[in-house]
């Protein structure tokens, strides 16, 4: 039986009858809806809902998109983890001022905690935790799709990436790799996991700041020690420098322990500058202890969750449960309380 949340007419942003592609809330809501479309595609497949019974199409057709391609898990050859949507013609969008719709959107769902998905979805979560996501079949399929679409459109300006939860990690890694190829894709990351204990959840501000400060000093110290006792010097080829010109849209709920640490990550970087400890802050925000240990063991050490720049949107509205705080549904609601801030690495 279909849940109410799978039905666009009951829970989707059907109030967006007059789309304004220059409106950041509209763009956010559309990106989140297209990600939700991937979730419902997989649920349609599992429950054998086809034709008029399928619930997924409403999540993209309402915004004048068509389904171009589904991305299927290579390990089980059946579960759908992503989709490529194509804006229906006419394209380019006629009579618009400023930003228009993307030609293509590549979207990725997160974990579905139900039978039929648990094994493959939790395998992906584990690969993220151990910083091994680049070897996952889902990332490799998504990366190939992104390259093909960008080549097809003769440039990145008409392509979006979007993802939620572990799907956000895939979109983030694809976006990072594309930047290293000189290609900047507009990217929407919803409840993206941060591979660290959720210090942001601590209520005592002094204790929270003390833990962050100690962690920064420890991380910077380990990075210096791993570099032969010398402070790592930034270079043009440094991944953090290369990535700094890419500014993805990052959507975080302060009550979500999976992603809330991004709030402290960016705020603490600014506090370190104010304290006169900016050099330590810059070193620590580019490294994780896990990445330093991996590098010392001769393994790939770039922590994929650390971002030099981002448009950070924080949902401040009270939530009653983890499911609500981590859910994709919150991001198209019209009456939420948000904080917005641009963080740009310099």
Coordinates of N, CA and C in Angstrom, one line a residue, residues 44-279:
X44 N 7.9 2.3 -6.5 CA 7.0 1.8 -7.6 C 7.5 0.5 -8.1
X45 N 8.9 0.4 -8.2 CA 9.5 -0.9 -8.7 C 9.2 -2.0 -7.8
X46 N 9.4 -1.8 -6.5 CA 9.2 -2.8 -5.5 C 7.8 -3.3 -5.4
X47 N 6.8 -2.4 -5.5 CA 5.4 -2.7 -5.4 C 4.7 -2.9 -6.7
X48 N 5.6 -3.0 -7.8 CA 5.1 -3.3 -9.1 C 3.9 -2.3 -9.5
X49 N 4.1 -1.0 -9.2 CA 3.1 0.0 -9.6 C 3.6 0.5 -11.0
X50 N 2.8 0.3 -12.0 CA 3.1 0.7 -13.3 C 1.9 1.5 -13.9
X51 N 2.3 2.2 -15.0 CA 1.2 2.9 -15.8 C 0.5 3.9 -14.9
X52 N -0.8 3.9 -14.9 CA -1.6 4.9 -14.1 C -1.4 4.7 -12.6
X53 N -1.0 3.5 -12.2 CA -0.8 3.3 -10.7 C 0.5 3.8 -10.2
X54 N 1.5 4.1 -11.1 CA 2.8 4.6 -10.6 C 2.7 6.0 -10.0
X55 N 3.3 6.2 -8.9 CA 3.2 7.5 -8.2 C 4.4 8.4 -8.5
X56 N 5.5 7.9 -9.0 CA 6.7 8.7 -9.2 C 6.6 9.8 -10.2
X57 N 6.0 9.6 -11.4 CA 6.0 10.6 -12.4 C 5.5 12.0 -12.0
X58 N 4.6 12.0 -11.1 CA 4.0 13.3 -10.7 C 5.1 14.2 -10.1
X59 N 6.1 13.6 -9.5 CA 7.2 14.4 -8.8 C 8.1 15.1 -9.8
X60 N 8.1 14.7 -11.1 CA 8.9 15.5 -12.0 C 8.0 16.2 -13.1
X61 N 6.9 15.5 -13.5 CA 6.0 16.1 -14.5 C 5.4 17.4 -14.1
X62 N 5.2 17.6 -12.8 CA 4.6 18.8 -12.3 C 5.5 20.0 -12.7
X63 N 6.8 19.8 -12.8 CA 7.7 20.9 -13.0 C 8.2 20.8 -14.5
X64 N 7.5 20.1 -15.3 CA 7.8 20.1 -16.8 C 9.1 19.3 -17.1
X65 N 9.4 18.3 -16.3 CA 10.6 17.4 -16.6 C 10.0 16.1 -17.1
X66 N 10.9 15.4 -17.8 CA 10.6 14.0 -18.2 C 11.7 13.2 -17.7
X67 N 11.5 11.9 -17.6 CA 12.5 10.9 -17.1 C 13.3 10.5 -18.3
X68 N 14.6 10.9 -18.3 CA 15.5 10.5 -19.4 C 16.2 9.2 -19.2
X69 N 16.5 8.8 -17.9 CA 17.2 7.6 -17.6 C 17.1 7.3 -16.2
X70 N 17.0 6.0 -15.8 CA 17.1 5.5 -14.4 C 18.5 4.9 -14.2
X71 N 19.1 5.1 -13.0 CA 20.4 4.6 -12.7 C 20.1 3.4 -11.7
X72 N 20.6 2.2 -12.2 CA 20.3 1.0 -11.4 C 21.5 0.5 -10.8
X73 N 21.4 -0.1 -9.6 CA 22.5 -0.6 -8.8 C 23.2 -1.8 -9.6
X74 N 24.4 -1.6 -9.8 CA 25.1 -2.7 -10.6 C 25.3 -4.0 -9.8
X75 N 25.2 -3.9 -8.5 CA 25.4 -5.1 -7.6 C 24.2 -6.0 -7.7
X76 N 23.0 -5.5 -7.7 CA 21.8 -6.4 -7.7 C 21.1 -6.3 -9.0
X77 N 21.5 -5.4 -9.9 CA 20.9 -5.2 -11.3 C 19.4 -4.9 -11.3
X78 N 18.9 -4.3 -10.2 CA 17.5 -4.0 -10.2 C 17.1 -2.8 -9.4
X79 N 17.7 -2.5 -8.2 CA 17.3 -1.4 -7.4 C 17.7 0.0 -8.0
X80 N 16.8 0.9 -8.0 CA 17.0 2.2 -8.6 C 17.6 3.2 -7.5
X81 N 18.7 3.8 -7.8 CA 19.3 4.7 -6.8 C 19.4 6.1 -7.4
X82 N 19.2 6.3 -8.7 CA 19.3 7.6 -9.2 C 18.5 7.8 -10.5
X83 N 18.4 9.0 -10.9 CA 17.6 9.3 -12.2 C 18.2 10.5 -12.8
X84 N 18.0 10.5 -14.2 CA 18.4 11.7 -14.9 C 17.1 12.3 -15.5
X85 N 16.8 13.5 -15.2 CA 15.6 14.2 -15.7 C 16.0 15.2 -16.8
X86 N 15.1 15.3 -17.7 CA 15.4 16.3 -18.8 C 14.2 17.3 -18.9
X87 N 14.5 18.6 -18.9 CA 13.4 19.6 -19.0 C 12.8 19.5 -20.4
X88 N 11.5 19.5 -20.4 CA 10.8 19.3 -21.7 C 10.9 20.6 -22.5
X89 N 10.9 20.4 -23.8 CA 11.1 21.5 -24.7 C 9.8 22.4 -24.6
X90 N 9.9 23.7 -24.9 CA 11.0 24.4 -25.6 C 12.2 24.6 -24.6
X91 N 13.3 24.5 -25.1 CA 14.6 24.8 -24.4 C 15.6 25.4 -25.3
X92 N 16.2 26.5 -25.0 CA 16.2 27.2 -23.7 C 14.8 27.8 -23.4
X93 N 14.6 28.0 -22.1 CA 13.3 28.4 -21.6 C 12.9 29.8 -22.1
X94 N 11.8 30.0 -22.8 CA 11.5 31.2 -23.4 C 11.1 32.3 -22.4
X95 N 11.4 33.6 -22.8 CA 10.9 34.8 -22.1 C 11.3 34.8 -20.6
X96 N 12.4 34.2 -20.2 CA 12.8 34.3 -18.8 C 13.9 35.3 -18.7
X97 N 14.0 36.0 -17.5 CA 15.0 36.9 -17.1 C 15.8 36.3 -16.0
X98 N 17.1 36.3 -16.2 CA 18.0 35.7 -15.2 C 18.1 34.3 -15.4
X99 N 18.1 33.5 -14.3 CA 18.3 32.1 -14.4 C 17.0 31.4 -14.9
X100 N 17.3 30.4 -15.8 CA 16.2 29.5 -16.3 C 16.4 28.1 -15.7
X101 N 15.5 27.2 -16.1 CA 15.6 25.9 -15.6 C 16.8 25.1 -16.2
X102 N 17.3 24.1 -15.5 CA 18.4 23.3 -16.1 C 17.9 22.4 -17.2
X103 N 18.7 22.1 -18.1 CA 18.3 21.1 -19.2 C 18.2 19.7 -18.6
X104 N 19.2 19.4 -17.7 CA 19.2 18.1 -17.1 C 19.4 18.2 -15.6
X105 N 18.8 17.3 -14.8 CA 19.1 17.1 -13.4 C 19.4 15.7 -13.1
X106 N 20.6 15.4 -12.5 CA 21.0 14.1 -12.1 C 20.7 14.0 -10.6
X107 N 19.8 13.1 -10.1 CA 19.4 13.1 -8.7 C 19.6 11.7 -8.2
X108 N 20.0 11.7 -6.8 CA 20.3 10.4 -6.1 C 19.5 10.4 -4.8
X109 N 18.9 9.2 -4.6 CA 18.2 9.0 -3.3 C 19.2 8.6 -2.3
X110 N 18.7 8.6 -1.0 CA 19.5 8.0 0.1 C 19.0 6.6 0.5
X111 N 19.2 6.3 1.7 CA 18.9 5.0 2.2 C 17.4 4.7 2.4
X112 N 16.9 3.6 1.9 CA 15.6 3.1 2.2 C 15.7 2.0 3.1
X113 N 15.2 2.2 4.4 CA 15.4 1.2 5.4 C 14.3 0.2 5.4
X114 N 14.2 -0.5 4.3 CA 13.2 -1.5 4.2 C 13.8 -2.7 3.4
X115 N 13.1 -3.9 3.6 CA 13.6 -5.1 2.9 C 13.7 -4.9 1.4
X116 N 14.7 -5.4 0.8 CA 14.9 -5.2 -0.6 C 15.9 -4.1 -0.9
X117 N 16.2 -3.2 0.1 CA 17.2 -2.2 -0.1 C 18.3 -2.1 1.0
X118 N 18.0 -2.7 2.1 CA 18.9 -2.6 3.3 C 20.3 -3.0 2.9
X119 N 20.5 -4.1 2.3 CA 21.9 -4.6 2.1 C 22.7 -3.7 1.2
X120 N 22.2 -3.3 0.1 CA 23.0 -2.4 -0.8 C 23.1 -1.0 -0.3
X121 N 22.0 -0.5 0.4 CA 22.1 0.9 0.9 C 23.0 1.0 2.0
X122 N 23.0 0.0 2.9 CA 23.9 0.1 4.1 C 25.4 -0.2 3.7
X123 N 25.6 -1.0 2.6 CA 26.9 -1.2 2.0 C 27.5 0.2 1.6
X124 N 26.6 1.0 0.9 CA 27.0 2.3 0.5 C 27.4 3.2 1.7
X125 N 26.6 3.2 2.8 CA 26.8 3.9 4.0 C 28.2 3.6 4.6
X126 N 28.5 2.3 4.6 CA 29.8 1.8 5.1 C 30.9 2.4 4.3
X127 N 30.8 2.4 3.0 CA 31.8 2.9 2.1 C 32.1 4.4 2.3
X128 N 31.0 5.1 2.7 CA 31.2 6.5 3.0 C 31.9 6.7 4.3
X129 N 31.6 5.9 5.3 CA 32.2 6.0 6.6 C 33.7 5.7 6.6
X130 N 34.1 4.7 5.8 CA 35.5 4.4 5.6 C 36.2 5.2 4.5
X131 N 35.5 6.2 4.0 CA 36.1 7.1 3.0 C 36.5 6.3 1.7
X132 N 35.6 5.4 1.3 CA 35.9 4.5 0.2 C 34.7 4.6 -0.9
X133 N 34.0 5.7 -0.9 CA 32.8 5.9 -1.7 C 33.2 5.9 -3.2
X134 N 34.4 6.3 -3.5 CA 34.8 6.4 -4.9 C 34.9 5.1 -5.6
X135 N 35.0 4.0 -4.8 CA 35.0 2.7 -5.4 C 33.7 2.0 -5.5
X136 N 32.6 2.7 -5.0 CA 31.3 2.1 -5.1 C 30.7 2.1 -6.5
X137 N 29.9 1.1 -6.8 CA 29.4 1.0 -8.2 C 28.4 2.2 -8.4
X138 N 27.7 2.7 -7.4 CA 26.8 3.8 -7.6 C 27.5 5.0 -7.9
X139 N 28.6 5.3 -7.2 CA 29.3 6.5 -7.6 C 29.9 6.4 -9.0
X140 N 30.4 5.3 -9.4 CA 31.0 5.1 -10.7 C 29.9 5.3 -11.8
X141 N 28.7 4.7 -11.6 CA 27.7 4.9 -12.6 C 27.2 6.3 -12.6
X142 N 27.1 7.0 -11.5 CA 26.7 8.4 -11.5 C 27.7 9.3 -12.1
X143 N 29.0 9.0 -11.9 CA 30.1 9.8 -12.5 C 30.1 9.7 -14.0
X144 N 29.9 8.5 -14.5 CA 29.8 8.2 -15.9 C 28.6 9.0 -16.5
X145 N 27.5 8.9 -15.8 CA 26.3 9.6 -16.3 C 26.5 11.1 -16.4
X146 N 27.2 11.7 -15.4 CA 27.4 13.1 -15.3 C 28.3 13.5 -16.5
X147 N 29.4 12.8 -16.7 CA 30.3 13.1 -17.8 C 29.6 13.1 -19.1
X148 N 28.7 12.0 -19.3 CA 28.0 11.9 -20.6 C 27.0 13.1 -20.8
X149 N 26.3 13.5 -19.8 CA 25.4 14.5 -19.9 C 26.0 15.9 -20.2
X150 N 27.1 16.1 -19.5 CA 27.9 17.4 -19.7 C 28.4 17.4 -21.1
X151 N 28.9 16.3 -21.6 CA 29.4 16.2 -23.0 C 28.3 16.5 -24.0
X152 N 27.1 15.9 -23.6 CA 25.9 16.0 -24.5 C 25.4 17.5 -24.6
X153 N 25.6 18.2 -23.5 CA 25.1 19.6 -23.5 C 26.1 20.6 -23.9
X154 N 27.3 20.1 -24.2 CA 28.5 21.0 -24.5 C 28.8 22.0 -23.4
X155 N 28.7 21.6 -22.2 CA 29.0 22.5 -21.1 C 28.2 22.2 -19.9
X156 N 28.6 22.7 -18.7 CA 28.0 22.4 -17.4 C 26.9 23.3 -17.0
X157 N 26.7 24.4 -17.7 CA 25.7 25.4 -17.2 C 24.3 25.0 -17.2
X158 N 23.9 23.9 -17.9 CA 22.5 23.5 -17.9 C 22.3 22.2 -17.2
X159 N 23.2 21.8 -16.3 CA 23.1 20.5 -15.6 C 23.2 20.8 -14.1
X160 N 22.3 20.2 -13.4 CA 22.3 20.2 -11.9 C 22.6 18.8 -11.4
X161 N 23.2 18.8 -10.2 CA 23.3 17.6 -9.4 C 22.4 17.8 -8.1
X162 N 21.8 16.7 -7.6 CA 21.0 16.8 -6.4 C 21.0 15.4 -5.7
X163 N 21.0 15.5 -4.4 CA 21.0 14.2 -3.7 C 20.6 14.4 -2.2
X164 N 20.1 13.4 -1.6 CA 19.7 13.4 -0.2 C 20.4 12.3 0.6
X165 N 20.9 12.7 1.8 CA 21.5 11.7 2.7 C 22.7 11.0 2.0
X166 N 22.7 9.7 1.9 CA 23.9 9.0 1.2 C 23.9 9.4 -0.3
X167 N 22.7 9.7 -0.9 CA 22.7 10.1 -2.3 C 23.3 11.5 -2.4
X168 N 23.3 12.3 -1.4 CA 24.0 13.6 -1.3 C 25.5 13.4 -1.4
X169 N 25.9 12.4 -0.7 CA 27.4 12.1 -0.7 C 27.9 11.7 -2.1
X170 N 27.0 11.0 -2.8 CA 27.4 10.6 -4.2 C 27.4 11.9 -5.1
X171 N 26.4 12.8 -4.9 CA 26.4 14.0 -5.7 C 27.6 14.9 -5.4
X172 N 27.9 14.9 -4.1 CA 29.0 15.7 -3.6 C 30.3 15.2 -4.2
X173 N 30.5 13.9 -4.2 CA 31.8 13.4 -4.8 C 31.9 13.6 -6.3
X174 N 30.7 13.4 -7.0 CA 30.7 13.7 -8.4 C 31.0 15.2 -8.7
X175 N 30.4 16.1 -7.9 CA 30.7 17.5 -8.1 C 32.1 17.8 -7.9
X176 N 32.7 17.2 -6.8 CA 34.2 17.5 -6.5 C 35.0 17.0 -7.7
X177 N 34.8 15.8 -8.2 CA 35.6 15.3 -9.3 C 35.4 16.1 -10.6
X178 N 34.2 16.6 -10.8 CA 34.0 17.4 -12.0 C 34.7 18.7 -11.9
X179 N 34.8 19.3 -10.7 CA 35.5 20.6 -10.5 C 37.0 20.3 -10.9
X180 N 37.5 19.2 -10.5 CA 38.9 18.9 -10.8 C 39.2 18.8 -12.3
X181 N 38.1 18.6 -13.1 CA 38.1 18.5 -14.5 C 37.8 19.9 -15.1
X182 N 37.7 20.9 -14.3 CA 37.4 22.2 -14.7 C 35.9 22.5 -15.0
X183 N 35.0 21.6 -14.5 CA 33.6 21.7 -14.7 C 32.9 22.0 -13.4
X184 N 32.1 23.1 -13.3 CA 31.4 23.4 -12.1 C 29.9 23.2 -12.4
X185 N 29.3 22.2 -11.6 CA 27.9 21.9 -11.7 C 27.1 22.5 -10.6
X186 N 26.0 23.1 -10.8 CA 25.1 23.6 -9.8 C 24.6 22.3 -9.0
X187 N 24.8 22.4 -7.7 CA 24.7 21.2 -6.9 C 23.8 21.5 -5.6
X188 N 22.8 20.6 -5.4 CA 21.9 20.7 -4.2 C 22.1 19.5 -3.3
X189 N 22.6 19.7 -2.1 CA 22.9 18.6 -1.2 C 22.0 18.7 0.1
X190 N 21.1 17.7 0.2 CA 20.2 17.8 1.3 C 20.6 16.7 2.4
X191 N 20.7 17.2 3.6 CA 21.1 16.4 4.7 C 22.3 15.5 4.4
X192 N 23.3 16.2 3.9 CA 24.5 15.4 3.5 C 25.3 15.0 4.8
X193 N 25.7 13.7 4.9 CA 26.4 13.2 6.1 C 27.7 13.8 6.3
X194 N 28.0 14.1 7.5 CA 29.3 14.6 7.9 C 30.0 13.6 8.8
X195 N 31.2 13.1 8.3 CA 31.8 11.9 9.0 C 32.6 12.4 10.2
X196 N 31.8 12.6 11.3 CA 32.4 13.1 12.6 C 31.3 13.0 13.6
X197 N 31.7 12.8 14.9 CA 30.7 12.8 16.0 C 29.9 14.2 15.9
X198 N 28.6 14.1 16.2 CA 27.8 15.4 16.1 C 28.0 16.3 17.3
X199 N 29.2 17.0 17.3 CA 29.5 17.9 18.4 C 28.4 19.1 18.4
X200 N 27.9 19.4 17.3 CA 26.9 20.5 17.2 C 25.7 20.2 18.1
X201 N 25.4 19.0 18.4 CA 24.3 18.7 19.2 C 24.5 19.0 20.7
X202 N 25.7 19.3 21.1 CA 26.0 19.6 22.5 C 25.4 21.0 22.8
X203 N 24.7 21.1 23.9 CA 24.0 22.4 24.2 C 24.9 23.4 24.9
X204 N 25.9 22.9 25.7 CA 26.8 23.8 26.4 C 27.8 24.4 25.4
X205 N 27.7 25.7 25.2 CA 28.5 26.4 24.1 C 30.0 26.4 24.5
X206 N 30.3 26.6 25.7 CA 31.7 26.6 26.1 C 32.3 25.2 25.9
X207 N 31.6 24.2 26.3 CA 32.1 22.8 26.2 C 32.2 22.5 24.7
X208 N 31.3 22.9 23.9 CA 31.3 22.6 22.4 C 32.5 23.3 21.8
X209 N 32.7 24.6 22.1 CA 33.8 25.3 21.6 C 35.1 24.7 22.0
X210 N 35.2 24.3 23.3 CA 36.5 23.7 23.8 C 36.8 22.4 23.0
X211 N 35.8 21.5 22.8 CA 36.0 20.3 22.1 C 36.5 20.6 20.6
X212 N 35.8 21.6 20.0 CA 36.2 21.9 18.6 C 37.7 22.4 18.6
X213 N 38.0 23.3 19.5 CA 39.3 23.9 19.6 C 40.4 22.8 19.8
X214 N 40.1 21.9 20.7 CA 41.1 20.8 21.0 C 41.2 19.9 19.7
X215 N 40.1 19.6 19.1 CA 40.1 18.8 17.8 C 40.9 19.5 16.7
X216 N 40.7 20.8 16.6 CA 41.5 21.6 15.6 C 43.0 21.5 15.8
X217 N 43.4 21.7 17.1 CA 44.8 21.7 17.4 C 45.4 20.3 17.2
X218 N 44.6 19.3 17.6 CA 45.1 17.9 17.4 C 45.2 17.6 15.9
X219 N 44.2 17.9 15.1 CA 44.2 17.6 13.7 C 45.3 18.3 13.0
X220 N 45.4 19.6 13.3 CA 46.5 20.4 12.6 C 47.9 19.9 13.0
X221 N 48.0 19.5 14.3 CA 49.3 18.9 14.8 C 49.7 17.6 14.0
X222 N 48.7 16.8 13.9 CA 48.9 15.5 13.2 C 49.2 15.8 11.7
X223 N 48.6 16.7 11.1 CA 48.8 17.1 9.7 C 50.3 17.6 9.5
X224 N 50.7 18.4 10.5 CA 52.1 18.9 10.4 C 53.1 17.8 10.6
X225 N 52.8 16.9 11.6 CA 53.7 15.8 11.9 C 53.8 14.9 10.7
X226 N 52.7 14.7 10.0 CA 52.7 13.8 8.8 C 53.4 14.4 7.7
X227 N 53.6 15.7 7.7 CA 54.3 16.5 6.7 C 55.7 16.7 7.0
X228 N 56.3 15.9 7.9 CA 57.7 16.0 8.3 C 58.0 17.2 9.2
X229 N 56.9 17.6 10.0 CA 57.1 18.6 10.9 C 57.0 20.0 10.3
X230 N 56.5 20.1 9.1 CA 56.4 21.4 8.4 C 54.9 21.7 8.1
X231 N 54.5 22.9 8.2 CA 53.1 23.3 8.0 C 52.8 23.0 6.5
X232 N 51.8 22.3 6.1 CA 51.5 22.1 4.7 C 51.3 23.4 4.0
X233 N 52.0 23.6 2.9 CA 51.9 24.8 2.1 C 50.8 24.7 1.0
X234 N 49.9 25.6 0.9 CA 48.9 25.5 -0.2 C 49.6 25.7 -1.5
X235 N 49.1 25.0 -2.5 CA 49.5 25.2 -3.9 C 48.3 25.2 -4.8
X236 N 48.6 25.6 -6.1 CA 47.5 25.7 -7.0 C 46.8 24.3 -7.3
X237 N 47.6 23.2 -7.1 CA 47.1 21.9 -7.3 C 46.4 21.3 -6.0
X238 N 46.5 22.0 -4.9 CA 45.9 21.5 -3.7 C 44.4 21.3 -3.9
X239 N 43.8 20.1 -3.6 CA 42.4 19.9 -3.9 C 41.5 21.0 -3.2
X240 N 41.8 21.4 -2.0 CA 41.0 22.4 -1.3 C 41.0 23.7 -2.0
X241 N 42.1 24.1 -2.6 CA 42.2 25.3 -3.4 C 41.4 25.2 -4.7
X242 N 41.6 24.1 -5.3 CA 40.9 23.9 -6.6 C 39.4 23.9 -6.4
X243 N 38.9 23.3 -5.3 CA 37.5 23.2 -5.0 C 36.9 24.5 -4.5
X244 N 37.7 25.4 -4.1 CA 37.2 26.6 -3.4 C 36.3 27.5 -4.3
X245 N 36.4 27.4 -5.6 CA 35.6 28.2 -6.5 C 34.2 27.6 -6.7
X246 N 34.1 26.4 -6.3 CA 32.8 25.7 -6.5 C 32.0 25.8 -5.2
X247 N 30.7 26.3 -5.3 CA 29.9 26.7 -4.2 C 28.6 25.9 -4.2
X248 N 28.6 24.7 -3.7 CA 27.3 23.9 -3.7 C 26.3 24.5 -2.7
X249 N 25.0 24.2 -2.9 CA 24.0 24.5 -2.0 C 23.8 23.4 -1.0
X250 N 24.1 23.7 0.3 CA 24.1 22.7 1.3 C 22.9 23.0 2.3
X251 N 22.0 22.0 2.5 CA 20.8 22.1 3.3 C 20.9 21.2 4.5
X252 N 20.9 21.9 5.7 CA 21.1 21.2 6.9 C 20.0 21.4 7.9
X253 N 19.6 20.4 8.6 CA 18.7 20.6 9.8 C 19.5 20.5 11.1
X254 N 19.4 21.5 11.9 CA 20.2 21.6 13.1 C 19.9 20.5 14.1
X255 N 18.7 19.8 13.9 CA 18.4 18.7 14.8 C 18.7 17.3 14.2
X256 N 19.4 17.3 13.1 CA 19.8 16.1 12.4 C 21.2 15.7 12.7
X257 N 21.5 14.7 13.5 CA 22.8 14.4 13.9 C 23.7 13.9 12.8
X258 N 23.1 13.5 11.7 CA 23.9 13.0 10.6 C 24.6 14.1 9.8
X259 N 23.9 15.3 9.7 CA 24.5 16.4 8.9 C 24.7 17.7 9.7
X260 N 24.3 17.8 11.0 CA 24.3 19.1 11.7 C 25.8 19.5 11.9
X261 N 26.7 18.6 11.9 CA 28.1 19.0 12.2 C 28.7 20.0 11.1
X262 N 28.0 20.1 9.9 CA 28.4 21.0 9.0 C 28.3 22.5 9.5
X263 N 27.3 22.7 10.4 CA 27.1 24.0 11.0 C 28.3 24.4 11.8
X264 N 28.7 23.5 12.7 CA 29.9 23.8 13.5 C 31.2 23.9 12.6
X265 N 31.3 23.1 11.6 CA 32.5 23.0 10.8 C 32.7 24.4 10.2
X266 N 31.7 25.0 9.6 CA 31.9 26.3 9.0 C 32.0 27.5 10.0
X267 N 31.2 27.4 11.1 CA 31.2 28.5 12.1 C 32.5 28.5 12.8
X268 N 33.0 27.3 13.1 CA 34.3 27.2 13.9 C 35.5 27.8 13.1
X269 N 35.4 27.6 11.8 CA 36.5 28.1 10.9 C 36.5 29.6 11.0
X270 N 35.4 30.3 11.1 CA 35.3 31.7 11.3 C 35.8 32.1 12.7
X271 N 35.4 31.3 13.7 CA 35.8 31.7 15.0 C 37.4 31.6 15.2
X272 N 38.0 30.6 14.5 CA 39.4 30.5 14.6 C 40.1 31.7 14.0
X273 N 39.5 32.2 12.9 CA 40.1 33.4 12.3 C 40.0 34.6 13.3
X274 N 38.8 34.7 14.0 CA 38.6 35.8 14.9 C 39.6 35.7 16.1
X275 N 39.9 34.5 16.5 CA 40.8 34.3 17.7 C 42.2 34.5 17.3
X276 N 42.5 34.7 16.0 CA 43.9 34.8 15.6 C 44.6 33.5 15.3
X277 N 43.8 32.4 15.3 CA 44.3 31.1 15.0 C 43.9 30.6 13.7
X278 N 43.8 31.5 12.7 CA 43.3 31.1 11.4 C 44.1 30.1 10.7
X279 N 45.5 30.1 10.9 CA 46.3 29.1 10.2 C 46.0 27.7 10.7

